């Protein structure tokens, strides 16, 4: 039927009967069936699926699960899946460990936070304590100042710092011969703080200037231009100086004319007070033309004086100006050894006029002579000296008649014979040089006697002056008995015995002192003029001008590199070397006694000056002799001297000791283009106690590298630029050196801190010596008859190298400004020998050898670049230096010593609790 209906439908809905409704019915049936089928699929199938998906995993039978997870064994049957499983397990374990660490760190953070809070509270408490301590310190300092003010007199400057234009009128003395400083000198023009200004008249502005000797005039003007005391402001001057001689005979003005010219000087002020008239003599025949001239209250400085003319303590006896425009050649001066020369003594001279004829002719003196005329001993002197010569007990040369025409001389004066060079050759062969004073005792000094004295000192012949009434040059400030023999004429018969009895050591000491006098006060025009000013300045008690210091030109450099600690340098065992300074660097006290010097104090000075005055300007660190050491202040380092608590080990370590309670030292290090070596050496100074600062003398024209980072060692490092490459720069008195103690050290030297500290302790008890570590000695080469420099180990030494040595800054001034320039020139020529030169200088001044302290044999830097001292020519140059220095000094000043210094309890067996007194090595 269906097929039939279907057929009918295809045929247009007409079946057997062609009925269309059948077709419509069949279509409706098909649509209904399709709709019902779709309804069943879209509604019931999702519901069934949802049911199974929500309930199928609840089945108890694991095997019946369809969508549930399967066991590990089922999933890990494949190999790559097993690897993934292992990774998952490892990650899981690490996550667990990290979680545990996180919890542990959180716990530690909590604890640290608690500690931070506690530290903040402690800091606050410490700030409060620090504030309280600062208040206590401030109150203590204030109390200390009050106590010091109560126990010290108040000092103030003089009321009149500058003199008035209208000078105070002085009461006139009864006679110009009675002039002394108290009645003929205006102190109001010379306050202590004035600086001793000196005004020098220009001789060309006055008529007498055309009569002056050209050489003396030129030398005097050159000296005035360089003198530190000369001023062009006459209104503030303390002393006025006028040069009147030596005058040339043809153009010499008459005495009345010269007197009028002097009185017409613009600042003469009616009587010439505070004026100094200088009459220099270049020849032995210089006349005393000022004798008949009224000089009022003016002081006179010349080489010839009569007793009625000379005013002790007011006038000045000066030496002749022989080397007017030329410097003496030290190499031509004979050596001071051997002590004994060919002739025991010598004398050449001719007496032009006897005393009797002199008294008859010069009647103008009679009115001023008190007593009878003195006896004439010249005949007895001639007889005695000829007898000594004829006895031939010693080689003696005496001649009382000149072979050639004798020089012009004053009455009763022994005239000089021959030319100057001939006289010097004879004196070079003489141990002693006789100087017979004029027979007329009214002539207290003459130019001829002064010339004989000058020549004897120049060549090392010890002067023997016959005549105790003589006034030798600068006699009121020079101890002439240390360099000459002054014998009364009545003892002429005992002179030979006396001269033979003097030991060689005394002879050498007198000859050395005479050489010092000649070099310091006689040899040049600068020395003569400076000596005259120094005498006046000392008489009126004005301190010398400060000596100049070398201005340090700093090279900018970057600091900040943390300095490491060399274990070799820091290995000090159980020694406490002293406190590392936490306060600002402490400079040594300056020389504070400038305005309170007395003749007794300044008699004792280190440069063997034979009189109570300093020719050279004072230094800020004039040394204090051990006998003169005084308490200079308080601070770290003070401890009782002697027994008691100060002698135990603990106090020894905690305190510096010595006689100066508080003190530091400055390291001076010379370097030349060895930056790495220098940086290592600076780092080794980190933590060194009592170190004030480090002065690096940069001797290279090439500046340090810009990227060079300098170490921070806790104290300032001053890098000083020099004008030229010179080893003399090591000893320049740099103004940045503010301590008396200087540790001169090479940039490649290796010294432990305990070695440095022990050397510093030793130097503090021998401040006038060089105290160091590497020792050397000099030796006499018999085959070559010369001196040798030796660095071999020996049982004695005479030098301590300044590559690692302490010395006083005072010697830096003397080395740079006082020591003969020829020595510094040779140091520059050889680029060598500066350490030998310093040893020569100190030994010459102190007559003491240096001090070597024990070291650990770590002086030289292992592995550093080779130094100049390793060159073969180094020792040959040092041989030449020693022999050259001996020629300059005239003798060998170095002295031998046969010991070195160790600490008190060095290698002493003590109980364990007693072994802290600086066991060294």
mmCIF file of N, CA, C and O in Angstrom, residues 334-347 393-398 423-435 452-453 455-465 482-485 495-515:
data_model
loop_
_atom_site.group_PDB
_atom_site.id
_atom_site.type_symbol
_atom_site.label_atom_id
_atom_site.label_comp_id
_atom_site.label_asym_id
_atom_site.label_seq_id
_atom_site.Cartn_x
_atom_site.Cartn_y
_atom_site.Cartn_z
ATOM 1 N N UNK A 334 143.296 73.781 51.947
ATOM 2 C CA UNK A 334 143.978 72.536 52.330
ATOM 3 C C UNK A 334 143.157 71.730 53.322
ATOM 4 O O UNK A 334 142.368 72.278 54.095
ATOM 5 N N UNK A 335 143.348 70.425 53.328
ATOM 6 C CA UNK A 335 142.610 69.588 54.284
ATOM 7 C C UNK A 335 143.078 69.850 55.716
ATOM 8 O O UNK A 335 144.175 70.368 55.949
ATOM 9 N N UNK A 336 142.238 69.460 56.647
ATOM 10 C CA UNK A 336 142.550 69.679 58.056
ATOM 11 C C UNK A 336 143.433 68.578 58.638
ATOM 12 O O UNK A 336 143.887 68.688 59.776
ATOM 13 N N UNK A 337 143.636 67.551 57.881
ATOM 14 C CA UNK A 337 144.545 66.486 58.295
ATOM 15 C C UNK A 337 145.619 66.341 57.219
ATOM 16 O O UNK A 337 145.358 66.601 56.043
ATOM 17 N N UNK A 338 146.826 65.951 57.577
ATOM 18 C CA UNK A 338 147.257 65.553 58.930
ATOM 19 C C UNK A 338 147.301 66.747 59.893
ATOM 20 O O UNK A 338 147.407 67.892 59.469
ATOM 21 N N UNK A 339 147.180 66.424 61.172
ATOM 22 C CA UNK A 339 147.110 67.478 62.184
ATOM 23 C C UNK A 339 148.418 68.256 62.237
ATOM 24 O O UNK A 339 148.424 69.491 62.240
ATOM 25 N N UNK A 340 149.511 67.548 62.287
ATOM 26 C CA UNK A 340 150.828 68.195 62.378
ATOM 27 C C UNK A 340 151.344 68.490 60.974
ATOM 28 O O UNK A 340 151.310 67.632 60.092
ATOM 29 N N UNK A 341 151.796 69.705 60.787
ATOM 30 C CA UNK A 341 152.329 70.115 59.501
ATOM 31 C C UNK A 341 153.840 70.297 59.603
ATOM 32 O O UNK A 341 154.446 70.039 60.639
ATOM 33 N N UNK A 342 154.437 70.755 58.514
ATOM 34 C CA UNK A 342 155.903 70.850 58.455
ATOM 35 C C UNK A 342 156.451 71.746 59.555
ATOM 36 O O UNK A 342 157.399 71.365 60.266
ATOM 37 N N UNK A 343 155.879 72.923 59.703
ATOM 38 C CA UNK A 343 156.369 73.877 60.701
ATOM 39 C C UNK A 343 155.436 73.857 61.912
ATOM 40 O O UNK A 343 154.209 73.844 61.773
ATOM 41 N N UNK A 344 156.024 73.880 63.073
ATOM 42 C CA UNK A 344 155.227 73.983 64.292
ATOM 43 C C UNK A 344 154.517 75.331 64.313
ATOM 44 O O UNK A 344 153.322 75.401 64.611
ATOM 45 N N UNK A 345 155.226 76.392 64.021
ATOM 46 C CA UNK A 345 154.602 77.710 63.879
ATOM 47 C C UNK A 345 155.463 78.529 62.931
ATOM 48 O O UNK A 345 156.636 78.208 62.666
ATOM 49 N N UNK A 346 154.881 79.590 62.422
ATOM 50 C CA UNK A 346 155.592 80.471 61.486
ATOM 51 C C UNK A 346 155.152 81.906 61.725
ATOM 52 O O UNK A 346 154.066 82.168 62.241
ATOM 53 N N UNK A 347 156.057 82.801 61.320
ATOM 54 C CA UNK A 347 155.740 84.224 61.399
ATOM 55 C C UNK A 347 156.622 84.967 60.411
ATOM 56 O O UNK A 347 157.830 84.732 60.332
ATOM 57 N N UNK A 393 164.615 72.134 67.830
ATOM 58 C CA UNK A 393 163.778 71.094 68.446
ATOM 59 C C UNK A 393 162.564 70.811 67.574
ATOM 60 O O UNK A 393 162.060 69.684 67.538
ATOM 61 N N UNK A 394 162.073 71.818 66.924
ATOM 62 C CA UNK A 394 160.967 71.689 65.975
ATOM 63 C C UNK A 394 161.278 72.576 64.782
ATOM 64 O O UNK A 394 162.060 73.523 64.873
ATOM 65 N N UNK A 395 160.630 72.218 63.671
ATOM 66 C CA UNK A 395 160.766 73.076 62.502
ATOM 67 C C UNK A 395 159.930 74.330 62.734
ATOM 68 O O UNK A 395 158.701 74.267 62.873
ATOM 69 N N UNK A 396 160.586 75.449 62.739
ATOM 70 C CA UNK A 396 159.946 76.738 62.984
ATOM 71 C C UNK A 396 160.476 77.724 61.966
ATOM 72 O O UNK A 396 161.671 77.717 61.643
ATOM 73 N N UNK A 397 159.577 78.565 61.449
ATOM 74 C CA UNK A 397 160.010 79.585 60.488
ATOM 75 C C UNK A 397 159.558 80.943 61.010
ATOM 76 O O UNK A 397 158.364 81.218 61.116
ATOM 77 N N UNK A 398 160.536 81.770 61.360
ATOM 78 C CA UNK A 398 160.252 83.141 61.793
ATOM 79 C C UNK A 398 161.162 84.072 61.016
ATOM 80 O O UNK A 398 162.364 83.847 60.897
ATOM 81 N N UNK A 423 151.930 84.201 51.233
ATOM 82 C CA UNK A 423 151.653 84.018 52.667
ATOM 83 C C UNK A 423 150.789 82.787 52.911
ATOM 84 O O UNK A 423 151.004 82.047 53.874
ATOM 85 N N UNK A 424 149.837 82.545 52.024
ATOM 86 C CA UNK A 424 148.972 81.375 52.194
ATOM 87 C C UNK A 424 149.750 80.075 52.027
ATOM 88 O O UNK A 424 149.485 79.092 52.729
ATOM 89 N N UNK A 425 150.689 80.042 51.105
ATOM 90 C CA UNK A 425 151.483 78.823 50.917
ATOM 91 C C UNK A 425 152.283 78.490 52.173
ATOM 92 O O UNK A 425 152.435 77.321 52.535
ATOM 93 N N UNK A 426 152.819 79.520 52.840
ATOM 94 C CA UNK A 426 153.560 79.280 54.076
ATOM 95 C C UNK A 426 152.621 78.805 55.187
ATOM 96 O O UNK A 426 152.947 77.868 55.942
ATOM 97 N N UNK A 427 151.456 79.401 55.283
ATOM 98 C CA UNK A 427 150.515 79.004 56.332
ATOM 99 C C UNK A 427 149.985 77.589 56.125
ATOM 100 O O UNK A 427 149.657 76.898 57.089
ATOM 101 N N UNK A 428 149.916 77.144 54.877
ATOM 102 C CA UNK A 428 149.481 75.775 54.619
ATOM 103 C C UNK A 428 150.461 74.748 55.180
ATOM 104 O O UNK A 428 150.087 73.596 55.430
ATOM 105 N N UNK A 429 151.696 75.175 55.383
ATOM 106 C CA UNK A 429 152.722 74.289 55.936
ATOM 107 C C UNK A 429 152.902 74.480 57.435
ATOM 108 O O UNK A 429 153.787 73.840 58.019
ATOM 109 N N UNK A 430 152.067 75.308 58.051
ATOM 110 C CA UNK A 430 152.260 75.666 59.461
ATOM 111 C C UNK A 430 151.117 75.116 60.301
ATOM 112 O O UNK A 430 149.938 75.267 59.940
ATOM 113 N N UNK A 431 151.468 74.498 61.428
ATOM 114 C CA UNK A 431 150.445 74.060 62.377
ATOM 115 C C UNK A 431 149.847 75.254 63.102
ATOM 116 O O UNK A 431 148.635 75.336 63.275
ATOM 117 N N UNK A 432 150.699 76.180 63.528
ATOM 118 C CA UNK A 432 150.250 77.386 64.209
ATOM 119 C C UNK A 432 150.741 78.602 63.420
ATOM 120 O O UNK A 432 151.783 78.539 62.754
ATOM 121 N N UNK A 433 149.985 79.691 63.527
ATOM 122 C CA UNK A 433 150.364 80.954 62.900
ATOM 123 C C UNK A 433 150.430 82.019 63.992
ATOM 124 O O UNK A 433 149.427 82.306 64.640
ATOM 125 N N UNK A 434 151.626 82.582 64.190
ATOM 126 C CA UNK A 434 151.787 83.621 65.210
ATOM 127 C C UNK A 434 151.242 84.948 64.697
ATOM 128 O O UNK A 434 151.488 85.330 63.546
ATOM 129 N N UNK A 435 150.498 85.621 65.569
ATOM 130 C CA UNK A 435 149.983 86.955 65.273
ATOM 131 C C UNK A 435 150.420 87.853 66.430
ATOM 132 O O UNK A 435 149.936 87.715 67.556
ATOM 133 N N UNK A 452 145.857 88.894 59.130
ATOM 134 C CA UNK A 452 146.615 87.694 59.526
ATOM 135 C C UNK A 452 145.672 86.620 60.087
ATOM 136 O O UNK A 452 145.822 85.436 59.791
ATOM 137 N N UNK A 453 144.717 87.038 60.897
ATOM 138 C CA UNK A 453 143.755 86.093 61.464
ATOM 139 C C UNK A 453 142.919 85.458 60.364
ATOM 140 O O UNK A 453 142.679 84.240 60.369
ATOM 141 N N UNK A 455 143.629 84.994 57.154
ATOM 142 C CA UNK A 455 144.406 84.062 56.339
ATOM 143 C C UNK A 455 144.735 82.783 57.097
ATOM 144 O O UNK A 455 144.749 81.693 56.513
ATOM 145 N N UNK A 456 145.010 82.894 58.391
ATOM 146 C CA UNK A 456 145.306 81.695 59.177
ATOM 147 C C UNK A 456 144.091 80.785 59.251
ATOM 148 O O UNK A 456 144.199 79.557 59.074
ATOM 149 N N UNK A 457 142.922 81.333 59.512
ATOM 150 C CA UNK A 457 141.707 80.520 59.585
ATOM 151 C C UNK A 457 141.361 79.923 58.222
ATOM 152 O O UNK A 457 140.848 78.798 58.147
ATOM 153 N N UNK A 458 141.635 80.645 57.169
ATOM 154 C CA UNK A 458 141.280 80.180 55.830
ATOM 155 C C UNK A 458 142.002 78.894 55.471
ATOM 156 O O UNK A 458 141.397 77.987 54.874
ATOM 157 N N UNK A 459 143.274 78.767 55.819
ATOM 158 C CA UNK A 459 144.046 77.594 55.416
ATOM 159 C C UNK A 459 144.270 76.622 56.562
ATOM 160 O O UNK A 459 145.007 75.646 56.413
ATOM 161 N N UNK A 460 143.658 76.858 57.719
ATOM 162 C CA UNK A 460 143.723 75.881 58.798
ATOM 163 C C UNK A 460 144.918 75.984 59.706
ATOM 164 O O UNK A 460 145.191 75.035 60.450
ATOM 165 N N UNK A 461 145.632 77.085 59.693
ATOM 166 C CA UNK A 461 146.708 77.293 60.661
ATOM 167 C C UNK A 461 146.101 77.896 61.927
ATOM 168 O O UNK A 461 145.422 78.926 61.871
ATOM 169 N N UNK A 462 146.313 77.263 63.066
ATOM 170 C CA UNK A 462 145.686 77.710 64.311
ATOM 171 C C UNK A 462 146.318 79.020 64.751
ATOM 172 O O UNK A 462 147.540 79.097 64.956
ATOM 173 N N UNK A 463 145.519 80.078 64.911
ATOM 174 C CA UNK A 463 146.096 81.383 65.286
ATOM 175 C C UNK A 463 146.612 81.369 66.731
ATOM 176 O O UNK A 463 145.952 80.851 67.634
ATOM 177 N N UNK A 464 147.798 81.934 66.928
ATOM 178 C CA UNK A 464 148.352 82.157 68.267
ATOM 179 C C UNK A 464 148.570 83.660 68.389
ATOM 180 O O UNK A 464 149.499 84.219 67.795
ATOM 181 N N UNK A 465 147.707 84.325 69.126
ATOM 182 C CA UNK A 465 147.718 85.775 69.240
ATOM 183 C C UNK A 465 148.520 86.159 70.478
ATOM 184 O O UNK A 465 148.184 85.755 71.600
ATOM 185 N N UNK A 482 138.103 78.640 71.561
ATOM 186 C CA UNK A 482 137.871 77.335 70.947
ATOM 187 C C UNK A 482 138.578 77.194 69.610
ATOM 188 O O UNK A 482 138.667 76.082 69.080
ATOM 189 N N UNK A 483 139.051 78.294 69.048
ATOM 190 C CA UNK A 483 139.692 78.235 67.738
ATOM 191 C C UNK A 483 141.064 78.870 67.703
ATOM 192 O O UNK A 483 141.785 78.714 66.716
ATOM 193 N N UNK A 484 141.439 79.578 68.741
ATOM 194 C CA UNK A 484 142.724 80.279 68.744
ATOM 195 C C UNK A 484 143.292 80.300 70.155
ATOM 196 O O UNK A 484 142.569 80.083 71.143
ATOM 197 N N UNK A 485 144.582 80.555 70.230
ATOM 198 C CA UNK A 485 145.273 80.718 71.511
ATOM 199 C C UNK A 485 145.600 82.195 71.677
ATOM 200 O O UNK A 485 146.255 82.794 70.811
ATOM 201 N N UNK A 495 155.718 79.993 75.225
ATOM 202 C CA UNK A 495 154.879 79.675 74.066
ATOM 203 C C UNK A 495 155.291 78.349 73.437
ATOM 204 O O UNK A 495 154.429 77.514 73.095
ATOM 205 N N UNK A 496 156.574 78.120 73.264
ATOM 206 C CA UNK A 496 157.029 76.890 72.621
ATOM 207 C C UNK A 496 156.563 75.661 73.394
ATOM 208 O O UNK A 496 156.050 74.686 72.823
ATOM 209 N N UNK A 497 156.724 75.698 74.694
ATOM 210 C CA UNK A 497 156.288 74.579 75.521
ATOM 211 C C UNK A 497 154.779 74.384 75.408
ATOM 212 O O UNK A 497 154.271 73.257 75.305
ATOM 213 N N UNK A 498 154.042 75.472 75.430
ATOM 214 C CA UNK A 498 152.585 75.377 75.367
ATOM 215 C C UNK A 498 152.128 74.776 74.049
ATOM 216 O O UNK A 498 151.244 73.901 74.017
ATOM 217 N N UNK A 499 152.711 75.189 72.947
ATOM 218 C CA UNK A 499 152.290 74.673 71.652
ATOM 219 C C UNK A 499 152.625 73.199 71.484
ATOM 220 O O UNK A 499 151.864 72.446 70.866
ATOM 221 N N UNK A 500 153.733 72.776 72.033
ATOM 222 C CA UNK A 500 154.119 71.362 71.920
ATOM 223 C C UNK A 500 153.253 70.461 72.794
ATOM 224 O O UNK A 500 153.154 69.261 72.542
ATOM 225 N N UNK A 501 152.613 71.004 73.814
ATOM 226 C CA UNK A 501 151.857 70.186 74.762
ATOM 227 C C UNK A 501 150.409 69.947 74.331
ATOM 228 O O UNK A 501 149.702 69.170 74.962
ATOM 229 N N UNK A 502 149.971 70.590 73.286
ATOM 230 C CA UNK A 502 148.585 70.436 72.855
ATOM 231 C C UNK A 502 148.443 69.120 72.095
ATOM 232 O O UNK A 502 149.222 68.820 71.182
ATOM 233 N N UNK A 503 147.438 68.331 72.457
ATOM 234 C CA UNK A 503 147.233 67.013 71.843
ATOM 235 C C UNK A 503 146.684 67.152 70.432
ATOM 236 O O UNK A 503 146.139 68.201 70.042
ATOM 237 N N UNK A 504 146.800 66.064 69.682
ATOM 238 C CA UNK A 504 146.300 66.076 68.308
ATOM 239 C C UNK A 504 144.787 66.270 68.261
ATOM 240 O O UNK A 504 144.269 66.948 67.367
ATOM 241 N N UNK A 505 144.073 65.648 69.191
ATOM 242 C CA UNK A 505 142.617 65.812 69.196
ATOM 243 C C UNK A 505 142.218 67.266 69.424
ATOM 244 O O UNK A 505 141.295 67.784 68.781
ATOM 245 N N UNK A 506 142.909 67.940 70.336
ATOM 246 C CA UNK A 506 142.605 69.349 70.578
ATOM 247 C C UNK A 506 142.989 70.208 69.379
ATOM 248 O O UNK A 506 142.286 71.171 69.038
ATOM 249 N N UNK A 507 144.103 69.863 68.748
ATOM 250 C CA UNK A 507 144.498 70.610 67.556
ATOM 251 C C UNK A 507 143.453 70.487 66.456
ATOM 252 O O UNK A 507 143.071 71.485 65.824
ATOM 253 N N UNK A 508 142.980 69.265 66.238
ATOM 254 C CA UNK A 508 141.979 69.061 65.190
ATOM 255 C C UNK A 508 140.675 69.763 65.536
ATOM 256 O O UNK A 508 140.020 70.345 64.663
ATOM 257 N N UNK A 509 140.298 69.749 66.804
ATOM 258 C CA UNK A 509 139.068 70.437 67.215
ATOM 259 C C UNK A 509 139.196 71.940 67.002
ATOM 260 O O UNK A 509 138.251 72.591 66.521
ATOM 261 N N UNK A 510 140.326 72.515 67.346
ATOM 262 C CA UNK A 510 140.511 73.948 67.146
ATOM 263 C C UNK A 510 140.560 74.298 65.662
ATOM 264 O O UNK A 510 139.997 75.321 65.233
ATOM 265 N N UNK A 511 141.214 73.465 64.886
ATOM 266 C CA UNK A 511 141.282 73.735 63.445
ATOM 267 C C UNK A 511 139.902 73.613 62.815
ATOM 268 O O UNK A 511 139.529 74.424 61.952
ATOM 269 N N UNK A 512 139.135 72.633 63.240
ATOM 270 C CA UNK A 512 137.794 72.475 62.707
ATOM 271 C C UNK A 512 136.902 73.655 63.100
ATOM 272 O O UNK A 512 136.122 74.153 62.293
ATOM 273 N N UNK A 513 137.029 74.118 64.341
ATOM 274 C CA UNK A 513 136.243 75.262 64.771
ATOM 275 C C UNK A 513 136.664 76.538 64.031
ATOM 276 O O UNK A 513 135.824 77.355 63.660
ATOM 277 N N UNK A 514 137.971 76.687 63.792
ATOM 278 C CA UNK A 514 138.433 77.831 63.023
ATOM 279 C C UNK A 514 137.904 77.813 61.605
ATOM 280 O O UNK A 514 137.530 78.863 61.060
ATOM 281 N N UNK A 515 137.854 76.628 61.019
ATOM 282 C CA UNK A 515 137.287 76.511 59.666
ATOM 283 C C UNK A 515 135.808 76.900 59.680
ATOM 284 O O UNK A 515 135.321 77.589 58.766
#
